[in-house]
Amino acid sequence: MRMRPIVGPVPDTGIRPVGGMDEIAGQLAAGGVAVLTGAGISTESGIPDYRGVTGRHRRHSPMTYQDFVSDEENRRRYWARGYVGRRAVAKARPNAGHQAVQALRAAGYVDAVITQNVDGLHQAAGTTDAVALHGSLDRVVCLDCETIGPRDELDARLLAANGEFLAAQDAAGLRVNPDGDIELPDDIVRTFRVVPCARCGGVLKPYVVFFGENVPKPRTQRCFDLIDAADSLLVLGSSLAVLSGLRFVRRAAKDGKPVSIINLGPTRGDALAHAHVAQPLGQALTELTERLDIA
């Protein structure tokens, strides 16, 4: 299954699940919940989403896998913008939503966490076993020798290769996107120097799943196993616009497991859900932890 670059809000079909916070609180109280999170849970940490309120003014479509591997100039643009953007993502801190998910996990109400995000904020909040479905910005992979290494090492090499260019760029006031990409003028991007794999001289790529790229099969199967082992599914901050997340909702619903959603806008999973709450994640999840008397 390949992700498609769908950007912009999901169309509102008018479908409204009847359940609300009472149903979601009851679902959590029963335990055995698998949680699936999307970009909406990180917006309160200052990282805009793709399709919700904070993602509506994005001017460019995300980089696709095909664009990245086929064109050197596309890679230059990605790495120039990604270097500056990652500094903004790296400054982001877990918000009340991430902390509430970890509190629910630690208290035994949540059995598993799957995130579509690549920002590492669930892990930073203490949910170290969260499955990062689309990978993580903190690592890079060589497309030739398949070596995986830390992003910090690559950033140090990029800084050494570009000197004044990178030292002069400041992410403050620039728009960062969920994949760490930040918009920079083309004339600045053209001066950027890309570095190759230190081991074989091959092409380096962030260790994330681009649009148009397949999620690794073992990772997908791991997520299906977690959904199968759970008693219900709670979706947080995802419009479910791409199949990589929607298929887990379909799997749970097919098996007769309750599905609930907390997301500010409509989602592609609303027809399969028994509850949908349109509230900011920090507010809604904090309320749920209070209802369950979690300190």
mmCIF file of C-alpha atoms in Angstrom:
data_model
loop_
_atom_site.group_PDB
_atom_site.id
_atom_site.type_symbol
_atom_site.label_atom_id
_atom_site.label_comp_id
_atom_site.label_asym_id
_atom_site.label_seq_id
_atom_site.Cartn_x
_atom_site.Cartn_y
_atom_site.Cartn_z
ATOM 1 C CA MET A 1 0.000 0.000 0.000
ATOM 2 C CA ARG A 2 1.420 3.364 -1.031
ATOM 3 C CA MET A 3 0.477 6.667 0.517
ATOM 4 C CA ARG A 4 -0.975 9.262 -1.817
ATOM 5 C CA PRO A 5 -0.183 12.984 -1.421
ATOM 6 C CA ILE A 6 -3.644 14.198 -0.406
ATOM 7 C CA VAL A 7 -3.356 17.685 1.077
ATOM 8 C CA GLY A 8 -6.205 19.863 2.317
ATOM 9 C CA PRO A 9 -9.202 19.147 4.538
ATOM 10 C CA VAL A 10 -11.141 15.904 4.123
ATOM 11 C CA PRO A 11 -14.564 16.616 2.543
ATOM 12 C CA ASP A 12 -17.410 16.650 5.043
ATOM 13 C CA THR A 13 -19.846 13.856 4.168
ATOM 14 C CA GLY A 14 -22.309 14.944 6.834
ATOM 15 C CA ILE A 15 -21.936 11.633 8.695
ATOM 16 C CA ARG A 16 -21.987 12.208 12.451
ATOM 17 C CA PRO A 17 -21.360 9.323 14.859
ATOM 18 C CA VAL A 18 -23.874 9.623 17.700
ATOM 19 C CA GLY A 19 -21.486 9.028 20.617
ATOM 20 C CA GLY A 20 -19.412 11.606 22.456
ATOM 21 C CA MET A 21 -17.180 11.925 25.517
ATOM 22 C CA ASP A 22 -19.298 9.622 27.680
ATOM 23 C CA GLU A 23 -18.889 6.783 25.189
ATOM 24 C CA ILE A 24 -15.147 7.381 24.824
ATOM 25 C CA ALA A 25 -14.667 7.517 28.598
ATOM 26 C CA GLY A 26 -16.526 4.218 28.906
ATOM 27 C CA GLN A 27 -14.406 2.701 26.151
ATOM 28 C CA LEU A 28 -11.226 3.674 27.989
ATOM 29 C CA ALA A 29 -12.552 2.498 31.350
ATOM 30 C CA ALA A 30 -13.073 -0.960 29.837
ATOM 31 C CA GLY A 31 -9.374 -1.103 28.942
ATOM 32 C CA GLY A 32 -7.742 -2.941 26.066
ATOM 33 C CA VAL A 33 -7.679 0.185 23.872
ATOM 34 C CA ALA A 34 -5.360 0.624 20.895
ATOM 35 C CA VAL A 35 -4.654 4.281 20.078
ATOM 36 C CA LEU A 36 -3.900 5.577 16.573
ATOM 37 C CA THR A 37 -2.632 9.156 16.415
ATOM 38 C CA GLY A 38 -2.117 11.594 13.551
ATOM 39 C CA ALA A 39 -0.689 15.054 13.002
ATOM 40 C CA GLY A 40 -3.551 16.694 14.908
ATOM 41 C CA ILE A 41 -2.119 15.594 18.237
ATOM 42 C CA SER A 42 1.063 17.575 17.571
ATOM 43 C CA THR A 43 -0.480 20.870 16.484
ATOM 44 C CA GLU A 44 -0.550 22.091 20.097
ATOM 45 C CA SER A 45 3.227 21.564 20.112
ATOM 46 C CA GLY A 46 3.525 24.009 17.222
ATOM 47 C CA ILE A 47 3.721 21.518 14.337
ATOM 48 C CA PRO A 48 0.979 22.160 11.743
ATOM 49 C CA ASP A 49 -0.974 19.251 10.275
ATOM 50 C CA TYR A 50 -1.579 18.488 6.604
ATOM 51 C CA ARG A 51 -5.343 18.704 6.324
ATOM 52 C CA GLY A 52 -6.818 20.306 9.420
ATOM 53 C CA VAL A 53 -7.135 23.923 10.423
ATOM 54 C CA THR A 54 -3.365 24.481 10.667
ATOM 55 C CA GLY A 55 -2.642 22.753 7.368
ATOM 56 C CA ARG A 56 -4.996 24.656 5.104
ATOM 57 C CA HIS A 57 -2.514 27.308 4.054
ATOM 58 C CA ARG A 58 0.271 24.968 2.977
ATOM 59 C CA ARG A 59 1.353 26.153 -0.481
ATOM 60 C CA HIS A 60 3.271 23.072 -1.621
ATOM 61 C CA SER A 61 2.417 19.386 -1.811
ATOM 62 C CA PRO A 62 4.646 17.087 0.261
ATOM 63 C CA MET A 63 7.650 15.519 -1.440
ATOM 64 C CA THR A 64 6.806 12.145 -2.988
ATOM 65 C CA TYR A 65 9.145 9.172 -3.005
ATOM 66 C CA GLN A 66 9.264 9.197 -6.803
ATOM 67 C CA ASP A 67 10.193 12.891 -6.900
ATOM 68 C CA PHE A 68 12.905 12.387 -4.302
ATOM 69 C CA VAL A 69 14.660 9.411 -5.902
ATOM 70 C CA SER A 70 14.386 10.574 -9.506
ATOM 71 C CA ASP A 71 15.754 14.113 -9.352
ATOM 72 C CA GLU A 72 18.861 15.541 -7.711
ATOM 73 C CA GLU A 73 17.361 19.023 -7.522
ATOM 74 C CA ASN A 74 14.360 17.664 -5.645
ATOM 75 C CA ARG A 75 16.724 16.073 -3.124
ATOM 76 C CA ARG A 76 18.585 19.366 -2.798
ATOM 77 C CA ARG A 77 15.311 21.154 -2.101
ATOM 78 C CA TYR A 78 14.255 18.541 0.442
ATOM 79 C CA TRP A 79 17.520 18.546 2.382
ATOM 80 C CA ALA A 80 17.882 22.341 2.359
ATOM 81 C CA ARG A 81 14.360 22.885 3.631
ATOM 82 C CA GLY A 82 14.442 19.796 5.842
ATOM 83 C CA TYR A 83 17.613 20.857 7.631
ATOM 84 C CA VAL A 84 16.106 24.159 8.715
ATOM 85 C CA GLY A 85 12.687 22.637 9.383
ATOM 86 C CA ARG A 86 14.015 19.843 11.549
ATOM 87 C CA ARG A 87 15.498 22.370 13.938
ATOM 88 C CA ALA A 88 11.987 23.710 14.495
ATOM 89 C CA VAL A 89 10.580 20.186 14.989
ATOM 90 C CA ALA A 90 13.443 19.339 17.366
ATOM 91 C CA LYS A 91 12.455 22.317 19.556
ATOM 92 C CA ALA A 92 8.872 21.044 19.856
ATOM 93 C CA ARG A 93 7.910 19.483 23.169
ATOM 94 C CA PRO A 94 5.155 16.987 24.044
ATOM 95 C CA ASN A 95 1.880 18.702 24.827
ATOM 96 C CA ALA A 96 -1.000 17.768 27.107
ATOM 97 C CA GLY A 97 -2.322 15.326 24.502
ATOM 98 C CA HIS A 98 0.904 13.313 24.317
ATOM 99 C CA GLN A 99 1.174 13.368 28.100
ATOM 100 C CA ALA A 100 -2.407 12.168 28.529
ATOM 101 C CA VAL A 101 -1.851 9.269 26.126
ATOM 102 C CA GLN A 102 1.173 8.223 28.168
ATOM 103 C CA ALA A 103 -0.808 8.559 31.417
ATOM 104 C CA LEU A 104 -3.538 6.310 29.977
ATOM 105 C CA ARG A 105 -0.895 3.844 28.817
ATOM 106 C CA ALA A 106 0.849 3.798 32.191
ATOM 107 C CA ALA A 107 -2.463 3.353 34.028
ATOM 108 C CA GLY A 108 -3.312 0.302 31.931
ATOM 109 C CA TYR A 109 -6.265 1.707 29.995
ATOM 110 C CA VAL A 110 -4.354 1.831 26.692
ATOM 111 C CA ASP A 111 -2.597 -1.324 25.513
ATOM 112 C CA ALA A 112 -0.886 0.009 22.384
ATOM 113 C CA VAL A 113 -0.049 3.276 20.632
ATOM 114 C CA ILE A 114 0.459 3.576 16.870
ATOM 115 C CA THR A 115 1.402 6.977 15.514
ATOM 116 C CA GLN A 116 1.431 8.255 11.943
ATOM 117 C CA ASN A 117 3.695 11.097 13.082
ATOM 118 C CA VAL A 118 7.451 11.272 12.513
ATOM 119 C CA ASP A 119 8.173 13.919 15.171
ATOM 120 C CA GLY A 120 9.047 11.585 18.075
ATOM 121 C CA LEU A 121 6.834 13.448 20.551
ATOM 122 C CA HIS A 122 5.066 10.343 21.881
ATOM 123 C CA GLN A 123 8.435 8.823 22.674
ATOM 124 C CA ALA A 124 9.575 12.076 24.277
ATOM 125 C CA ALA A 125 6.447 11.981 26.469
ATOM 126 C CA GLY A 126 7.434 8.524 27.734
ATOM 127 C CA THR A 127 5.529 6.245 25.367
ATOM 128 C CA THR A 128 8.745 4.594 24.245
ATOM 129 C CA ASP A 129 6.973 1.581 22.748
ATOM 130 C CA ALA A 130 4.779 3.652 20.412
ATOM 131 C CA VAL A 131 5.008 2.208 16.901
ATOM 132 C CA ALA A 132 6.051 4.937 14.446
ATOM 133 C CA LEU A 133 4.137 3.757 11.376
ATOM 134 C CA HIS A 134 5.798 6.239 9.018
ATOM 135 C CA GLY A 135 9.267 6.187 10.566
ATOM 136 C CA SER A 136 11.150 8.946 12.352
ATOM 137 C CA LEU A 137 12.929 12.156 11.416
ATOM 138 C CA ASP A 138 15.774 11.382 13.806
ATOM 139 C CA ARG A 139 17.330 8.778 11.484
ATOM 140 C CA VAL A 140 18.449 8.575 7.849
ATOM 141 C CA VAL A 141 18.887 5.622 5.491
ATOM 142 C CA CYS A 142 21.139 5.127 2.463
ATOM 143 C CA LEU A 143 19.152 4.009 -0.557
ATOM 144 C CA ASP A 144 22.225 2.203 -1.914
ATOM 145 C CA CYS A 145 23.846 0.309 0.992
ATOM 146 C CA GLU A 146 20.766 0.526 3.297
ATOM 147 C CA THR A 147 22.814 1.751 6.250
ATOM 148 C CA ILE A 148 20.654 3.489 8.868
ATOM 149 C CA GLY A 149 22.255 6.231 10.947
ATOM 150 C CA PRO A 150 21.387 9.121 13.269
ATOM 151 C CA ARG A 151 20.134 12.333 11.739
ATOM 152 C CA ASP A 152 22.331 14.381 14.073
ATOM 153 C CA GLU A 153 25.450 13.016 12.376
ATOM 154 C CA LEU A 154 24.099 13.980 8.947
ATOM 155 C CA ASP A 155 23.151 17.447 10.191
ATOM 156 C CA ALA A 156 26.721 17.968 11.405
ATOM 157 C CA ARG A 157 28.036 17.031 7.951
ATOM 158 C CA LEU A 158 25.496 19.316 6.248
ATOM 159 C CA LEU A 159 26.556 22.183 8.475
ATOM 160 C CA ALA A 160 30.229 21.557 7.653
ATOM 161 C CA ALA A 161 29.450 21.440 3.917
ATOM 162 C CA ASN A 162 27.272 24.534 3.861
ATOM 163 C CA GLY A 163 28.712 26.782 6.556
ATOM 164 C CA GLU A 164 27.277 30.263 6.222
ATOM 165 C CA PHE A 165 24.123 29.054 4.445
ATOM 166 C CA LEU A 166 22.866 26.980 7.330
ATOM 167 C CA ALA A 167 24.212 29.231 10.051
ATOM 168 C CA ALA A 168 22.233 32.122 8.564
ATOM 169 C CA GLN A 169 18.893 30.326 8.347
ATOM 170 C CA ASP A 170 16.503 30.752 11.244
ATOM 171 C CA ALA A 171 13.279 28.769 11.457
ATOM 172 C CA ALA A 172 11.595 31.497 13.511
ATOM 173 C CA GLY A 173 8.650 32.884 11.589
ATOM 174 C CA LEU A 174 8.908 30.275 8.819
ATOM 175 C CA ARG A 175 6.217 27.665 8.286
ATOM 176 C CA VAL A 176 7.271 24.161 9.325
ATOM 177 C CA ASN A 177 5.291 21.144 8.107
ATOM 178 C CA PRO A 178 4.663 17.760 9.809
ATOM 179 C CA ASP A 179 7.435 16.067 7.802
ATOM 180 C CA GLY A 180 10.020 18.623 8.974
ATOM 181 C CA ASP A 181 9.925 20.468 5.657
ATOM 182 C CA ILE A 182 9.996 24.256 5.833
ATOM 183 C CA GLU A 183 9.391 26.698 3.001
ATOM 184 C CA LEU A 184 12.540 28.475 1.769
ATOM 185 C CA PRO A 185 13.025 30.699 -1.305
ATOM 186 C CA ASP A 186 14.278 28.855 -4.397
ATOM 187 C CA ASP A 187 17.290 31.135 -4.795
ATOM 188 C CA ILE A 188 18.488 30.119 -1.332
ATOM 189 C CA VAL A 189 17.838 26.427 -1.971
ATOM 190 C CA ARG A 190 19.975 26.484 -5.138
ATOM 191 C CA THR A 191 23.100 27.327 -3.102
ATOM 192 C CA PHE A 192 22.724 24.291 -0.824
ATOM 193 C CA ARG A 193 25.166 21.362 -1.006
ATOM 194 C CA VAL A 194 23.864 17.824 -0.427
ATOM 195 C CA VAL A 195 26.227 15.263 1.118
ATOM 196 C CA PRO A 196 26.310 11.542 0.205
ATOM 197 C CA CYS A 197 26.349 8.466 2.421
ATOM 198 C CA ALA A 198 29.605 8.460 4.408
ATOM 199 C CA ARG A 199 29.918 4.699 3.955
ATOM 200 C CA CYS A 200 29.321 4.150 0.229
ATOM 201 C CA GLY A 201 28.726 7.561 -1.341
ATOM 202 C CA GLY A 202 25.102 6.703 -2.076
ATOM 203 C CA VAL A 203 21.889 8.714 -1.820
ATOM 204 C CA LEU A 204 20.637 9.494 1.682
ATOM 205 C CA LYS A 205 16.960 9.718 2.562
ATOM 206 C CA PRO A 206 15.233 10.498 5.859
ATOM 207 C CA TYR A 207 14.054 7.317 7.559
ATOM 208 C CA VAL A 208 10.417 8.212 6.976
ATOM 209 C CA VAL A 209 7.774 6.896 4.596
ATOM 210 C CA PHE A 210 7.217 9.451 1.851
ATOM 211 C CA PHE A 211 3.974 9.775 -0.048
ATOM 212 C CA GLY A 212 4.111 7.216 -2.869
ATOM 213 C CA GLU A 213 6.265 4.862 -0.776
ATOM 214 C CA ASN A 214 5.240 1.605 0.901
ATOM 215 C CA VAL A 215 5.182 1.221 4.657
ATOM 216 C CA PRO A 216 7.521 -1.724 5.412
ATOM 217 C CA LYS A 217 5.475 -4.937 5.617
ATOM 218 C CA PRO A 218 6.827 -6.060 9.022
ATOM 219 C CA ARG A 219 5.848 -2.701 10.530
ATOM 220 C CA THR A 220 2.391 -2.886 8.999
ATOM 221 C CA GLN A 221 1.914 -6.415 10.311
ATOM 222 C CA ARG A 222 3.030 -5.322 13.766
ATOM 223 C CA CYS A 223 0.296 -2.678 13.745
ATOM 224 C CA PHE A 224 -2.332 -5.145 12.561
ATOM 225 C CA ASP A 225 -1.296 -7.484 15.389
ATOM 226 C CA LEU A 226 -1.794 -4.677 17.912
ATOM 227 C CA ILE A 227 -5.232 -3.865 16.491
ATOM 228 C CA ASP A 228 -6.195 -7.547 16.554
ATOM 229 C CA ALA A 229 -5.087 -7.898 20.183
ATOM 230 C CA ALA A 230 -7.037 -4.809 21.305
ATOM 231 C CA ASP A 231 -10.662 -4.657 22.384
ATOM 232 C CA SER A 232 -11.303 -1.256 20.769
ATOM 233 C CA LEU A 233 -9.643 1.533 18.801
ATOM 234 C CA LEU A 234 -9.358 5.240 19.620
ATOM 235 C CA VAL A 235 -8.238 7.585 16.815
ATOM 236 C CA LEU A 236 -6.680 10.877 17.878
ATOM 237 C CA GLY A 237 -6.008 13.815 15.575
ATOM 238 C CA SER A 238 -6.139 12.029 12.234
ATOM 239 C CA SER A 239 -8.402 12.708 9.274
ATOM 240 C CA LEU A 240 -7.605 9.154 8.069
ATOM 241 C CA ALA A 241 -7.152 10.610 4.602
ATOM 242 C CA VAL A 242 -4.603 7.983 3.550
ATOM 243 C CA LEU A 243 -5.120 4.238 3.649
ATOM 244 C CA SER A 244 -2.098 3.651 5.873
ATOM 245 C CA GLY A 245 -4.199 4.719 8.877
ATOM 246 C CA LEU A 246 -7.735 4.087 7.616
ATOM 247 C CA ARG A 247 -7.084 0.371 7.111
ATOM 248 C CA PHE A 248 -6.660 -0.112 10.876
ATOM 249 C CA VAL A 249 -10.043 1.498 11.472
ATOM 250 C CA ARG A 250 -11.555 -0.786 8.852
ATOM 251 C CA ARG A 251 -9.908 -3.811 10.469
ATOM 252 C CA ALA A 252 -11.241 -2.981 13.923
ATOM 253 C CA ALA A 253 -14.734 -2.238 12.621
ATOM 254 C CA LYS A 254 -14.780 -5.428 10.548
ATOM 255 C CA ASP A 255 -14.011 -7.406 13.696
ATOM 256 C CA GLY A 256 -16.856 -5.715 15.552
ATOM 257 C CA LYS A 257 -14.622 -3.633 17.820
ATOM 258 C CA PRO A 258 -15.767 -0.159 18.895
ATOM 259 C CA VAL A 259 -14.022 2.697 17.086
ATOM 260 C CA SER A 260 -14.084 6.256 18.400
ATOM 261 C CA ILE A 261 -12.456 9.419 17.097
ATOM 262 C CA ILE A 262 -11.324 12.717 18.576
ATOM 263 C CA ASN A 263 -10.515 15.108 15.734
ATOM 264 C CA LEU A 264 -11.433 18.721 15.022
ATOM 265 C CA GLY A 265 -12.654 17.999 11.495
ATOM 266 C CA PRO A 266 -14.459 15.183 9.668
ATOM 267 C CA THR A 267 -12.573 11.980 8.919
ATOM 268 C CA ARG A 268 -12.808 9.167 6.409
ATOM 269 C CA GLY A 269 -13.536 6.830 9.312
ATOM 270 C CA ASP A 270 -16.649 8.586 10.635
ATOM 271 C CA ALA A 271 -19.008 6.088 8.993
ATOM 272 C CA LEU A 272 -17.328 3.283 10.952
ATOM 273 C CA ALA A 273 -17.148 5.070 14.314
ATOM 274 C CA HIS A 274 -19.580 4.967 17.215
ATOM 275 C CA ALA A 275 -18.306 8.264 18.657
ATOM 276 C CA HIS A 276 -16.636 11.419 17.312
ATOM 277 C CA VAL A 277 -15.650 14.356 19.497
ATOM 278 C CA ALA A 278 -14.545 17.603 17.812
ATOM 279 C CA GLN A 279 -12.282 19.151 20.456
ATOM 280 C CA PRO A 280 -8.599 20.037 20.737
ATOM 281 C CA LEU A 281 -6.715 16.911 21.786
ATOM 282 C CA GLY A 282 -5.072 18.420 24.855
ATOM 283 C CA GLN A 283 -8.420 19.540 26.249
ATOM 284 C CA ALA A 284 -10.309 16.346 25.426
ATOM 285 C CA LEU A 285 -7.650 13.914 26.626
ATOM 286 C CA THR A 286 -7.035 15.848 29.836
ATOM 287 C CA GLU A 287 -10.764 15.639 30.552
ATOM 288 C CA LEU A 288 -10.693 11.893 29.951
ATOM 289 C CA THR A 289 -7.795 11.349 32.342
ATOM 290 C CA GLU A 290 -9.644 13.377 34.975
ATOM 291 C CA ARG A 291 -12.771 11.278 34.486
ATOM 292 C CA LEU A 292 -10.691 8.150 35.049
ATOM 293 C CA ASP A 293 -9.040 9.760 38.093
ATOM 294 C CA ILE A 294 -5.544 9.526 36.636
ATOM 295 C CA ALA A 295 -3.127 11.895 38.339
#
